[in-house]
PDB file of C-alpha atoms and ligand atoms in Angstrom:
ATOM      1  CA  UNK A   1     101.337 116.565  60.990  1.00  0.00           C
ATOM      2  CA  UNK A   2     100.297 116.243  57.367  1.00  0.00           C
ATOM      3  CA  UNK A   3      97.797 119.184  56.918  1.00  0.00           C
ATOM      4  CA  UNK A   4      95.509 117.390  54.474  1.00  0.00           C
ATOM      5  CA  UNK A   5      95.184 114.489  56.841  1.00  0.00           C
ATOM      6  CA  UNK A   6      94.673 116.877  59.742  1.00  0.00           C
ATOM      7  CA  UNK A   7      91.712 118.497  57.929  1.00  0.00           C
ATOM      8  CA  UNK A   8      90.211 115.092  57.142  1.00  0.00           C
ATOM      9  CA  UNK A   9      90.730 113.871  60.695  1.00  0.00           C
ATOM     10  CA  UNK A  10      89.089 116.961  62.162  1.00  0.00           C
ATOM     11  CA  UNK A  11      86.043 116.204  60.012  1.00  0.00           C
ATOM     12  CA  UNK A  12      86.227 112.380  60.265  1.00  0.00           C
ATOM     13  CA  UNK A  13      83.051 110.738  58.995  1.00  0.00           C
ATOM     14  CA  UNK A  14      81.895 113.817  57.064  1.00  0.00           C
ATOM     15  CA  UNK A  15      82.539 115.012  53.493  1.00  0.00           C
ATOM     16  CA  UNK A  16      84.966 117.930  53.085  1.00  0.00           C
ATOM     17  CA  UNK A  17      85.012 119.598  49.673  1.00  0.00           C
ATOM     18  CA  UNK A  18      88.254 119.630  47.687  1.00  0.00           C
ATOM     19  CA  UNK A  19      87.972 123.426  47.543  1.00  0.00           C
ATOM     20  CA  UNK A  20      87.852 123.691  51.307  1.00  0.00           C
ATOM     21  CA  UNK A  21      90.878 121.493  51.773  1.00  0.00           C
ATOM     22  CA  UNK A  22      92.725 123.495  49.069  1.00  0.00           C
ATOM     23  CA  UNK A  23      91.966 126.722  50.865  1.00  0.00           C
ATOM     24  CA  UNK A  24      92.871 125.376  54.311  1.00  0.00           C
ATOM     25  CA  UNK A  25      96.189 123.822  53.373  1.00  0.00           C
ATOM     26  CA  UNK A  26      97.211 126.071  50.475  1.00  0.00           C
ATOM     27  CA  UNK A  27      97.529 123.396  47.823  1.00  0.00           C
ATOM     28  CA  UNK A  28      95.899 123.169  44.334  1.00  0.00           C
ATOM     29  CA  UNK A  29      92.918 120.822  43.722  1.00  0.00           C
ATOM     30  CA  UNK A  30      95.208 118.446  41.818  1.00  0.00           C
ATOM     31  CA  UNK A  31      97.784 118.416  44.584  1.00  0.00           C
ATOM     32  CA  UNK A  32      95.073 117.639  47.176  1.00  0.00           C
ATOM     33  CA  UNK A  33      93.730 114.861  45.021  1.00  0.00           C
ATOM     34  CA  UNK A  34      97.207 113.317  44.609  1.00  0.00           C
ATOM     35  CA  UNK A  35      97.797 113.695  48.341  1.00  0.00           C
ATOM     36  CA  UNK A  36      94.574 111.857  49.134  1.00  0.00           C
ATOM     37  CA  UNK A  37      95.515 109.047  46.700  1.00  0.00           C
ATOM     38  CA  UNK A  38      98.828 108.570  48.572  1.00  0.00           C
ATOM     39  CA  UNK A  39      96.974 108.424  51.917  1.00  0.00           C
ATOM     40  CA  UNK A  40      94.691 105.760  50.504  1.00  0.00           C
ATOM     41  CA  UNK A  41      97.769 103.804  49.464  1.00  0.00           C
ATOM     42  CA  UNK A  42      99.041 104.061  53.017  1.00  0.00           C
ATOM     43  CA  UNK A  43      95.880 102.362  54.229  1.00  0.00           C
ATOM     44  CA  UNK A  44      93.585 105.308  55.066  1.00  0.00           C
ATOM     45  CA  UNK A  45      89.996 104.657  54.161  1.00  0.00           C
ATOM     46  CA  UNK A  46      88.818 107.771  52.228  1.00  0.00           C
ATOM     47  CA  UNK A  47      85.757 108.107  50.061  1.00  0.00           C
ATOM     48  CA  UNK A  48      86.270 110.402  47.030  1.00  0.00           C
ATOM     49  CA  UNK A  49      82.951 111.484  45.531  1.00  0.00           C
ATOM     50  CA  UNK A  50      82.506 114.115  42.824  1.00  0.00           C
ATOM     51  CA  UNK A  51      80.738 117.280  43.999  1.00  0.00           C
ATOM     52  CA  UNK A  52      80.919 116.065  47.617  1.00  0.00           C
ATOM     53  CA  UNK A  53      84.638 115.875  48.225  1.00  0.00           C
ATOM     54  CA  UNK A  54      86.615 113.576  50.544  1.00  0.00           C
ATOM     55  CA  UNK A  55      85.448 111.648  53.583  1.00  0.00           C
ATOM     56  CA  UNK A  56      87.885 109.893  55.918  1.00  0.00           C
ATOM     57  CA  UNK A  57      86.143 106.842  57.433  1.00  0.00           C
ATOM     58  CA  UNK A  58      88.943 104.545  58.678  1.00  0.00           C
ATOM     59  CA  UNK A  59      92.577 104.799  59.550  1.00  0.00           C
ATOM     60  CA  UNK A  60      95.306 102.190  59.227  1.00  0.00           C
ATOM     61  CA  UNK A  61      95.411  99.891  62.153  1.00  0.00           C
ATOM     62  CA  UNK A  62      97.171 101.439  65.201  1.00  0.00           C
ATOM     63  CA  UNK A  63      97.672 104.661  63.297  1.00  0.00           C
ATOM     64  CA  UNK A  64      94.396 106.262  64.149  1.00  0.00           C
ATOM     65  CA  UNK A  65      95.168 106.270  67.830  1.00  0.00           C
ATOM     66  CA  UNK A  66      98.380 108.242  67.441  1.00  0.00           C
ATOM     67  CA  UNK A  67      96.826 110.564  64.847  1.00  0.00           C
ATOM     68  CA  UNK A  68      93.866 111.271  67.091  1.00  0.00           C
ATOM     69  CA  UNK A  69      96.059 111.832  70.201  1.00  0.00           C
ATOM     70  CA  UNK A  70      98.448 114.152  68.443  1.00  0.00           C
ATOM     71  CA  UNK A  71      95.507 116.165  67.071  1.00  0.00           C
ATOM     72  CA  UNK A  72      93.952 116.482  70.483  1.00  0.00           C
ATOM     73  CA  UNK A  73      97.183 117.292  72.316  1.00  0.00           C
ATOM     74  CA  UNK A  74      98.264 120.959  71.819  1.00  0.00           C
ATOM     75  CA  UNK A  75     101.849 120.304  72.685  1.00  0.00           C
ATOM     76  CA  UNK A  76     104.529 118.738  70.471  1.00  0.00           C
ATOM     77  CA  UNK A  77     105.190 115.344  72.047  1.00  0.00           C
ATOM     78  CA  UNK A  78     106.293 112.175  70.340  1.00  0.00           C
ATOM     79  CA  UNK A  79     103.736 109.419  70.581  1.00  0.00           C
ATOM     80  CA  UNK A  80     104.539 105.766  71.157  1.00  0.00           C
ATOM     81  CA  UNK A  81     101.657 103.361  70.994  1.00  0.00           C
ATOM     82  CA  UNK A  82     101.477  99.580  71.260  1.00  0.00           C
ATOM     83  CA  UNK A  83      98.299  97.587  71.753  1.00  0.00           C
ATOM     84  CA  UNK A  84     100.047  95.718  74.549  1.00  0.00           C
ATOM     85  CA  UNK A  85     103.235  96.000  76.570  1.00  0.00           C
ATOM     86  CA  UNK A  86     104.629  94.835  79.894  1.00  0.00           C
ATOM     87  CA  UNK A  87     104.619  98.287  81.463  1.00  0.00           C
ATOM     88  CA  UNK A  88     104.619 101.710  79.858  1.00  0.00           C
ATOM     89  CA  UNK A  89     107.124 102.963  82.482  1.00  0.00           C
ATOM     90  CA  UNK A  90     109.566 100.149  81.545  1.00  0.00           C
ATOM     91  CA  UNK A  91     109.081 100.816  77.835  1.00  0.00           C
ATOM     92  CA  UNK A  92     109.644 104.588  78.397  1.00  0.00           C
ATOM     93  CA  UNK A  93     112.877 103.824  80.299  1.00  0.00           C
ATOM     94  CA  UNK A  94     114.214 101.619  77.475  1.00  0.00           C
ATOM     95  CA  UNK A  95     113.478 104.234  74.767  1.00  0.00           C
ATOM     96  CA  UNK A  96     114.476 107.346  76.686  1.00  0.00           C
ATOM     97  CA  UNK A  97     118.039 106.122  77.193  1.00  0.00           C
ATOM     98  CA  UNK A  98     118.590 107.142  73.577  1.00  0.00           C
ATOM     99  CA  UNK A  99     115.762 109.614  72.988  1.00  0.00           C
ATOM    100  CA  UNK A 100     115.731 113.339  73.814  1.00  0.00           C
ATOM    101  CA  UNK A 101     112.182 114.543  73.118  1.00  0.00           C
ATOM    102  CA  UNK A 102     109.189 114.701  75.473  1.00  0.00           C
ATOM    103  CA  UNK A 103     107.324 111.484  74.699  1.00  0.00           C
ATOM    104  CA  UNK A 104     104.176 109.700  75.641  1.00  0.00           C
ATOM    105  CA  UNK A 105     104.034 105.892  75.866  1.00  0.00           C
ATOM    106  CA  UNK A 106     100.450 104.653  75.671  1.00  0.00           C
ATOM    107  CA  UNK A 107      98.919 101.148  75.591  1.00  0.00           C
ATOM    108  CA  UNK A 108      95.575  99.385  75.763  1.00  0.00           C
ATOM    109  CA  UNK A 109      96.971  96.515  77.819  1.00  0.00           C
ATOM    110  CA  UNK A 110      99.724  96.257  80.348  1.00  0.00           C
ATOM    111  CA  UNK A 111     100.519  92.719  81.337  1.00  0.00           C
ATOM    112  CA  UNK A 112     103.062  93.645  84.066  1.00  0.00           C
ATOM    113  CA  UNK A 113     101.766  97.099  85.182  1.00  0.00           C
ATOM    114  CA  UNK A 114     103.765  98.464  88.059  1.00  0.00           C
ATOM    115  CA  UNK A 115     102.573 100.363  91.081  1.00  0.00           C
ATOM    116  CA  UNK A 116     104.379 102.202  93.942  1.00  0.00           C
ATOM    117  CA  UNK A 117     106.342 100.307  96.575  1.00  0.00           C
ATOM    118  CA  UNK A 118     106.855  97.254  94.265  1.00  0.00           C
ATOM    119  CA  UNK A 119     103.139  96.608  93.858  1.00  0.00           C
ATOM    120  CA  UNK A 120     101.297  95.499  90.717  1.00  0.00           C
ATOM    121  CA  UNK A 121      98.944  97.776  88.854  1.00  0.00           C
ATOM    122  CA  UNK A 122      95.958  96.137  87.170  1.00  0.00           C
ATOM    123  CA  UNK A 123      93.965  97.709  84.433  1.00  0.00           C
ATOM    124  CA  UNK A 124      91.295  96.284  82.061  1.00  0.00           C
ATOM    125  CA  UNK A 125      92.326  95.830  78.415  1.00  0.00           C
ATOM    126  CA  UNK A 126      91.029  98.690  76.224  1.00  0.00           C
ATOM    127  CA  UNK A 127      88.976 100.154  79.069  1.00  0.00           C
ATOM    128  CA  UNK A 128      91.397 102.015  81.319  1.00  0.00           C
ATOM    129  CA  UNK A 129      94.154 104.574  80.812  1.00  0.00           C
ATOM    130  CA  UNK A 130      97.803 103.478  81.154  1.00  0.00           C
ATOM    131  CA  UNK A 131     100.430 105.897  79.939  1.00  0.00           C
ATOM    132  CA  UNK A 132     103.856 107.194  80.818  1.00  0.00           C
ATOM    133  CA  UNK A 133     104.959 110.717  80.011  1.00  0.00           C
ATOM    134  CA  UNK A 134     108.754 110.994  79.705  1.00  0.00           C
ATOM    135  CA  UNK A 135     110.160 114.544  80.118  1.00  0.00           C
ATOM    136  CA  UNK A 136     113.889 115.056  79.357  1.00  0.00           C
ATOM    137  CA  UNK A 137     115.308 117.446  81.960  1.00  0.00           C
ATOM    138  CA  UNK A 138     118.628 118.557  83.332  1.00  0.00           C
ATOM    139  CA  UNK A 139     117.972 119.442  86.899  1.00  0.00           C
ATOM    140  CA  UNK A 140     118.784 118.482  90.414  1.00  0.00           C
ATOM    141  CA  UNK A 141     117.023 115.279  91.582  1.00  0.00           C
ATOM    142  CA  UNK A 142     115.526 117.148  94.530  1.00  0.00           C
ATOM    143  CA  UNK A 143     113.036 118.855  92.165  1.00  0.00           C
ATOM    144  CA  UNK A 144     111.477 115.575  90.943  1.00  0.00           C
ATOM    145  CA  UNK A 145     108.434 115.722  93.221  1.00  0.00           C
ATOM    146  CA  UNK A 146     107.363 119.080  91.776  1.00  0.00           C
ATOM    147  CA  UNK A 147     106.683 117.301  88.474  1.00  0.00           C
ATOM    148  CA  UNK A 148     104.631 114.665  90.278  1.00  0.00           C
ATOM    149  CA  UNK A 149     102.631 117.507  91.896  1.00  0.00           C
ATOM    150  CA  UNK A 150     101.937 118.975  88.417  1.00  0.00           C
ATOM    151  CA  UNK A 151     100.800 115.683  87.039  1.00  0.00           C
ATOM    152  CA  UNK A 152      98.561 114.932  90.002  1.00  0.00           C
ATOM    153  CA  UNK A 153      97.050 118.424  89.714  1.00  0.00           C
ATOM    154  CA  UNK A 154      96.562 118.039  85.959  1.00  0.00           C
ATOM    155  CA  UNK A 155      94.739 114.693  86.508  1.00  0.00           C
ATOM    156  CA  UNK A 156      92.708 116.159  89.378  1.00  0.00           C
ATOM    157  CA  UNK A 157      91.569 119.096  87.240  1.00  0.00           C
ATOM    158  CA  UNK A 158      90.396 116.894  84.409  1.00  0.00           C
ATOM    159  CA  UNK A 159      88.596 114.320  86.615  1.00  0.00           C
ATOM    160  CA  UNK A 160      86.804 116.736  88.978  1.00  0.00           C
ATOM    161  CA  UNK A 161      84.441 118.325  86.447  1.00  0.00           C
ATOM    162  CA  UNK A 162      83.721 114.885  84.944  1.00  0.00           C
ATOM    163  CA  UNK A 163      82.540 113.365  88.209  1.00  0.00           C
ATOM    164  CA  UNK A 164      81.459 116.576  89.922  1.00  0.00           C
ATOM    165  CA  UNK A 165      81.771 115.054  93.393  1.00  0.00           C
ATOM    166  CA  UNK A 166      84.245 114.863  96.248  1.00  0.00           C
ATOM    167  CA  UNK A 167      87.704 114.452  94.647  1.00  0.00           C
ATOM    168  CA  UNK A 168      91.051 114.602  96.420  1.00  0.00           C
ATOM    169  CA  UNK A 169      94.724 114.134  95.762  1.00  0.00           C
ATOM    170  CA  UNK A 170      95.940 111.617  98.262  1.00  0.00           C
ATOM    171  CA  UNK A 171      99.601 111.943  99.361  1.00  0.00           C
ATOM    172  CA  UNK A 172     101.918 111.049  97.813  1.00  0.00           C
ATOM    173  CA  UNK A 173     100.269 110.876  94.362  1.00  0.00           C
ATOM    174  CA  UNK A 174      96.883 109.185  94.006  1.00  0.00           C
ATOM    175  CA  UNK A 175      93.583 110.588  92.999  1.00  0.00           C
ATOM    176  CA  UNK A 176      90.619 109.552  95.173  1.00  0.00           C
ATOM    177  CA  UNK A 177      86.995 110.089  94.385  1.00  0.00           C
ATOM    178  CA  UNK A 178      84.381 109.650  97.098  1.00  0.00           C
ATOM    179  CA  UNK A 179      87.100 108.023  99.211  1.00  0.00           C
ATOM    180  CA  UNK A 180      88.111 105.452  96.602  1.00  0.00           C
ATOM    181  CA  UNK A 181      91.147 105.220  94.360  1.00  0.00           C
ATOM    182  CA  UNK A 182      90.591 106.081  90.676  1.00  0.00           C
ATOM    183  CA  UNK A 183      94.170 107.017  89.647  1.00  0.00           C
ATOM    184  CA  UNK A 184      97.729 106.156  90.699  1.00  0.00           C
ATOM    185  CA  UNK A 185     100.959 107.768  89.537  1.00  0.00           C
ATOM    186  CA  UNK A 186     104.322 106.123  89.531  1.00  0.00           C
ATOM    187  CA  UNK A 187     107.271 108.537  89.016  1.00  0.00           C
ATOM    188  CA  UNK A 188     110.605 107.137  88.055  1.00  0.00           C
ATOM    189  CA  UNK A 189     113.850 108.849  87.100  1.00  0.00           C
ATOM    190  CA  UNK A 190     116.780 108.375  84.766  1.00  0.00           C
ATOM    191  CA  UNK A 191     119.686 110.098  86.497  1.00  0.00           C
ATOM    192  CA  UNK A 192     123.322 110.871  85.829  1.00  0.00           C
ATOM    193  CA  UNK A 193     125.572 111.934  88.743  1.00  0.00           C
ATOM    194  CA  UNK A 194     122.712 113.211  90.813  1.00  0.00           C
ATOM    195  CA  UNK A 195     121.211 115.132  87.906  1.00  0.00           C
ATOM    196  CA  UNK A 196     117.671 114.239  86.861  1.00  0.00           C
ATOM    197  CA  UNK A 197     117.952 113.542  83.124  1.00  0.00           C
ATOM    198  CA  UNK A 198     114.557 112.107  82.337  1.00  0.00           C
ATOM    199  CA  UNK A 199     111.518 111.967  84.456  1.00  0.00           C
ATOM    200  CA  UNK A 200     108.940 109.254  83.742  1.00  0.00           C
ATOM    201  CA  UNK A 201     105.482 109.943  85.073  1.00  0.00           C
ATOM    202  CA  UNK A 202     103.375 106.760  84.740  1.00  0.00           C
ATOM    203  CA  UNK A 203      99.677 107.307  85.145  1.00  0.00           C
ATOM    204  CA  UNK A 204      96.919 104.650  85.490  1.00  0.00           C
ATOM    205  CA  UNK A 205      93.301 105.718  85.579  1.00  0.00           C
ATOM    206  CA  UNK A 206      90.258 103.456  86.027  1.00  0.00           C
ATOM    207  CA  UNK A 207      87.962 104.737  83.292  1.00  0.00           C
ATOM    208  CA  UNK A 208      85.485 102.278  81.797  1.00  0.00           C
ATOM    209  CA  UNK A 209      86.393  99.179  83.763  1.00  0.00           C
ATOM    210  CA  UNK A 210      84.725  97.550  86.791  1.00  0.00           C
ATOM    211  CA  UNK A 211      87.440  97.458  89.411  1.00  0.00           C
ATOM    212  CA  UNK A 212      87.297  94.402  91.673  1.00  0.00           C
ATOM    213  CA  UNK A 213      89.211  95.865  94.557  1.00  0.00           C
ATOM    214  CA  UNK A 214      86.906  97.269  97.294  1.00  0.00           C
ATOM    215  CA  UNK A 215      88.876 100.514  97.678  1.00  0.00           C
ATOM    216  CA  UNK A 216      89.000 101.228  93.912  1.00  0.00           C
ATOM    217  CA  UNK A 217      86.478 102.937  91.637  1.00  0.00           C
ATOM    218  CA  UNK A 218      86.271 103.749  87.908  1.00  0.00           C
ATOM    219  CA  UNK A 219      84.724 106.815  86.221  1.00  0.00           C
ATOM    220  CA  UNK A 220      82.106 104.548  84.693  1.00  0.00           C
ATOM    221  CA  UNK A 221      81.205 102.728  87.863  1.00  0.00           C
ATOM    222  CA  UNK A 222      80.699 106.163  89.470  1.00  0.00           C
ATOM    223  CA  UNK A 223      78.722 107.913  86.707  1.00  0.00           C
ATOM    224  CA  UNK A 224      77.280 105.057  84.672  1.00  0.00           C
ATOM    225  CA  UNK A 225      78.753 106.641  81.568  1.00  0.00           C
ATOM    226  CA  UNK A 226      81.427 105.423  79.091  1.00  0.00           C
ATOM    227  CA  UNK A 227      84.292 107.883  78.507  1.00  0.00           C
ATOM    228  CA  UNK A 228      86.668 108.474  75.550  1.00  0.00           C
ATOM    229  CA  UNK A 229      90.057 107.568  76.991  1.00  0.00           C
ATOM    230  CA  UNK A 230      91.959 109.481  74.339  1.00  0.00           C
ATOM    231  CA  UNK A 231      90.151 112.742  75.110  1.00  0.00           C
ATOM    232  CA  UNK A 232      90.847 112.342  78.875  1.00  0.00           C
ATOM    233  CA  UNK A 233      94.454 111.515  78.220  1.00  0.00           C
ATOM    234  CA  UNK A 234      95.040 114.480  75.938  1.00  0.00           C
ATOM    235  CA  UNK A 235      93.262 116.872  78.327  1.00  0.00           C
ATOM    236  CA  UNK A 236      95.589 115.703  81.112  1.00  0.00           C
ATOM    237  CA  UNK A 237      98.656 116.270  78.948  1.00  0.00           C
ATOM    238  CA  UNK A 238      97.444 119.680  77.875  1.00  0.00           C
ATOM    239  CA  UNK A 239      96.881 120.553  81.501  1.00  0.00           C
ATOM    240  CA  UNK A 240     100.269 119.205  82.580  1.00  0.00           C
ATOM    241  CA  UNK A 241     102.187 121.094  79.859  1.00  0.00           C
ATOM    242  CA  UNK A 242     100.279 124.315  80.774  1.00  0.00           C
ATOM    243  CA  UNK A 243     101.485 123.864  84.358  1.00  0.00           C
ATOM    244  CA  UNK A 244     105.021 122.985  83.156  1.00  0.00           C
ATOM    245  CA  UNK A 245     105.048 126.241  81.215  1.00  0.00           C
ATOM    246  CA  UNK A 246     103.960 128.154  84.258  1.00  0.00           C
ATOM    247  CA  UNK A 247     106.654 126.324  86.287  1.00  0.00           C
ATOM    248  CA  UNK A 248     109.240 127.275  83.672  1.00  0.00           C
ATOM    249  CA  UNK A 249     108.306 130.950  84.185  1.00  0.00           C
ATOM    250  CA  UNK A 250     109.183 130.578  87.801  1.00  0.00           C
ATOM    251  CA  UNK A 251     105.574 130.605  89.019  1.00  0.00           C
ATOM    252  CA  UNK A 252     105.334 127.416  91.038  1.00  0.00           C
ATOM    253  CA  UNK A 253     103.700 128.867  94.198  1.00  0.00           C
ATOM    254  CA  UNK A 254     100.100 128.936  92.780  1.00  0.00           C
ATOM    255  CA  UNK A 255     100.547 125.412  91.423  1.00  0.00           C
ATOM    256  CA  UNK A 256     101.702 124.152  94.852  1.00  0.00           C
ATOM    257  CA  UNK A 257      98.867 125.957  96.531  1.00  0.00           C
ATOM    258  CA  UNK A 258      96.206 124.497  94.167  1.00  0.00           C
ATOM    259  CA  UNK A 259      97.719 121.015  94.761  1.00  0.00           C
ATOM    260  CA  UNK A 260      97.859 121.510  98.565  1.00  0.00           C
ATOM    261  CA  UNK A 261      94.188 122.664  98.603  1.00  0.00           C
ATOM    262  CA  UNK A 262      93.162 119.466  96.897  1.00  0.00           C
ATOM    263  CA  UNK A 263      95.065 117.239  99.339  1.00  0.00           C
ATOM    264  CA  UNK A 264      93.238 114.640 101.409  1.00  0.00           C
ATOM    265  CA  UNK A 265      93.594 114.744 105.143  1.00  0.00           C
ATOM    266  CA  UNK A 266      95.592 117.916 105.573  1.00  0.00           C
ATOM    267  CA  UNK A 267      94.953 119.253 109.144  1.00  0.00           C
ATOM    268  CA  UNK A 268      93.325 115.950 110.128  1.00  0.00           C
ATOM    269  CA  UNK A 269      94.288 112.904 112.109  1.00  0.00           C
ATOM    270  CA  UNK A 270      96.016 110.375 109.876  1.00  0.00           C
ATOM    271  CA  UNK A 271      97.973 107.135 109.948  1.00  0.00           C
ATOM    272  CA  UNK A 272     100.935 106.572 107.638  1.00  0.00           C
ATOM    273  CA  UNK A 273     102.325 103.128 107.057  1.00  0.00           C
ATOM    274  CA  UNK A 274     105.947 103.619 105.817  1.00  0.00           C
ATOM    275  CA  UNK A 275     106.614  99.903 105.529  1.00  0.00           C
ATOM    276  CA  UNK A 276     109.004 100.170 108.519  1.00  0.00           C
ATOM    277  CA  UNK A 277     106.638 101.716 111.008  1.00  0.00           C
ATOM    278  CA  UNK A 278     103.197 103.254 111.391  1.00  0.00           C
ATOM    279  CA  UNK A 279     103.058 106.933 112.325  1.00  0.00           C
ATOM    280  CA  UNK A 280      99.834 108.376 113.773  1.00  0.00           C
ATOM    281  CA  UNK A 281      99.193 112.039 114.305  1.00  0.00           C
ATOM    282  CA  UNK A 282      97.881 115.242 112.740  1.00  0.00           C
ATOM    283  CA  UNK A 283      98.904 115.816 109.127  1.00  0.00           C
ATOM    284  CA  UNK A 284     100.047 119.457 109.679  1.00  0.00           C
ATOM    285  CA  UNK A 285     101.907 120.287 106.526  1.00  0.00           C
ATOM    286  CA  UNK A 286     103.596 119.154 103.366  1.00  0.00           C
ATOM    287  CA  UNK A 287     106.438 120.754 101.462  1.00  0.00           C
ATOM    288  CA  UNK A 288     107.257 121.042  97.733  1.00  0.00           C
ATOM    289  CA  UNK A 289     109.450 117.960  97.930  1.00  0.00           C
ATOM    290  CA  UNK A 290     106.441 115.991  99.094  1.00  0.00           C
ATOM    291  CA  UNK A 291     107.674 115.471 102.603  1.00  0.00           C
ATOM    292  CA  UNK A 292     104.634 115.159 104.968  1.00  0.00           C
ATOM    293  CA  UNK A 293     104.910 116.685 108.415  1.00  0.00           C
ATOM    294  CA  UNK A 294     103.049 114.773 111.080  1.00  0.00           C
ATOM    295  CA  UNK A 295     102.496 116.010 114.620  1.00  0.00           C
ATOM    296  CA  UNK A 296     102.419 112.926 116.846  1.00  0.00           C
ATOM    297  CA  UNK A 297     101.774 112.873 120.595  1.00  0.00           C
ATOM    298  CA  UNK A 298     105.576 112.873 121.200  1.00  0.00           C
ATOM    299  CA  UNK A 299     107.199 114.819 118.310  1.00  0.00           C
ATOM    300  CA  UNK A 300     107.047 116.233 114.774  1.00  0.00           C
ATOM    301  CA  UNK A 301     107.892 113.604 112.207  1.00  0.00           C
ATOM    302  CA  UNK A 302     108.939 114.092 108.595  1.00  0.00           C
ATOM    303  CA  UNK A 303     107.661 111.301 106.392  1.00  0.00           C
ATOM    304  CA  UNK A 304     109.106 110.759 102.965  1.00  0.00           C
ATOM    305  CA  UNK A 305     106.894 107.968 101.618  1.00  0.00           C
ATOM    306  CA  UNK A 306     104.258 105.484 102.624  1.00  0.00           C
ATOM    307  CA  UNK A 307     100.484 104.797 102.535  1.00  0.00           C
ATOM    308  CA  UNK A 308      98.243 107.387 104.144  1.00  0.00           C
ATOM    309  CA  UNK A 309      94.933 106.555 105.798  1.00  0.00           C
ATOM    310  CA  UNK A 310      92.502 108.855 107.498  1.00  0.00           C
ATOM    311  CA  UNK A 311      92.146 108.019 111.175  1.00  0.00           C
ATOM    312  CA  UNK A 312      88.670 107.296 112.413  1.00  0.00           C
ATOM    313  CA  UNK A 313      88.071 109.778 115.246  1.00  0.00           C
TER     314      UNK A 313
HETATM  315  C1  LIG B   1     100.289 103.336  92.249  1.00  0.00           C
HETATM  316  O1  LIG B   1      99.252 103.809  92.662  1.00  0.00           O
HETATM  317  O2  LIG B   1     100.825 102.405  92.860  1.00  0.00           O
HETATM  318  C2  LIG B   1     100.874 103.818  90.970  1.00  0.00           C
HETATM  319  C3  LIG B   1     100.235 103.118  89.784  1.00  0.00           C
HETATM  320  C4  LIG B   1     100.843 103.613  88.480  1.00  0.00           C
HETATM  321  C5  LIG B   1     100.292 102.793  87.327  1.00  0.00           C
HETATM  322  C6  LIG B   1     100.712 103.368  85.980  1.00  0.00           C
HETATM  323  S1  LIG B   1      99.906 102.635  84.609  1.00  0.00           S
HETATM  324  C7  LIG B   1     101.022 103.355  83.517  1.00  0.00           C
HETATM  325  C8  LIG B   1     102.380 103.261  84.131  1.00  0.00           C
HETATM  326  N1  LIG B   1     103.033 102.070  83.826  1.00  0.00           N
HETATM  327  C9  LIG B   1     103.201 101.211  84.866  1.00  0.00           C
HETATM  328  O3  LIG B   1     103.687 100.126  84.885  1.00  0.00           O
HETATM  329  N2  LIG B   1     102.724 101.889  85.986  1.00  0.00           N
HETATM  330  C10 LIG B   1     102.227 103.180  85.673  1.00  0.00           C
END
C-alpha cells in the first residue's frame, strides 16, 4: 500500500507533520506534499495546514473500507468490496475462476445470502459480517474440512474474549454462544479432477443486529455494545492465516486438538438430523475430515453432515 497514505490512515483524524511523514516513508518534504496533492485529487479529504502538517479526515466512497481492512490485516490478501451483492460466496466463485491470489469478498448487504443445506442466510445491512475468503490450493479434496476447522477456530478465538461467556463450535461449522447461533460458515470448493483448486470459506456473523430467530444471537444483543465489524473481520483473518501457516509447517495436531476441545456435545447424548434420518446416541468422536462418530444403542455410526442437537437427558 502507498506508504504516505498508510501513515495518514494510521493517524486518521490527527495532524501528522510533513517531517514525520518524510522520515517514515523516506521521501523529501516536496515529494510528500506532491503525493498528498495527488491523494486529494483522487478524492481523499486531507487538511494541509502550515506548521501542523497533514490530517486525513475522509476517504473516497468505498475506498476507506478496503484501505482500513488491508491496514488491519497482516497478510497480503486481495480485497473485494461491494456495498451490496447477492452472496459473497457466489461472487467469490465467479472471480476465482480467473484469479489466483488469496482474496476476501466483503459486503454490507447480501440479498441472497446462502446457508448450509440449501438454506438462506439473513444478515442486517451494515450491521453484520458477511465475507468469503477464497484460498487457491492444489490439494486432494479430502483435506477441505481441515480449512473449515481452521476458520471455525479462528472465529471462535476472536469471539470468545469479546463475549467472555460459554462459547462452542457446533459441528459441523457453527459458533454458538450461550447455546445460540452467532456465526455460520459455508465452505464451497472449486475443483478440477478431484483436486481442490480453490476453497471458499463464507462466514456470516451476527454482530450489531437484532436477530429475529429464537435460536440466534448477536454480539450486541448479548453484550449491549456496538462492535467495529472491520476489526473483528481482520482479527479473524489474521488468526486464520496464522493457523494456515502452522498447518503449512505440518503442525495440524494442536489445531485439531484446540478445535476439538471447543466442540459442543462431544461425549454427550446428541441427536443428528441428516435430512434422510435422525441418529440418536453418544457423540464419541470426530475426525479431521469432520466425520462425527455416534454410538447408538445398536451400532457405531459415521455421520458426514447434518444438524446436531443436544439431547435432553
Ligand atoms: C450456515 O450456517 O448455514 C452457513 C451460513 C454462511 C453464511 C455466509 S455469509 C457470507 C457467505 N456468503 C453466503 O452466501 N453465505 C456465507
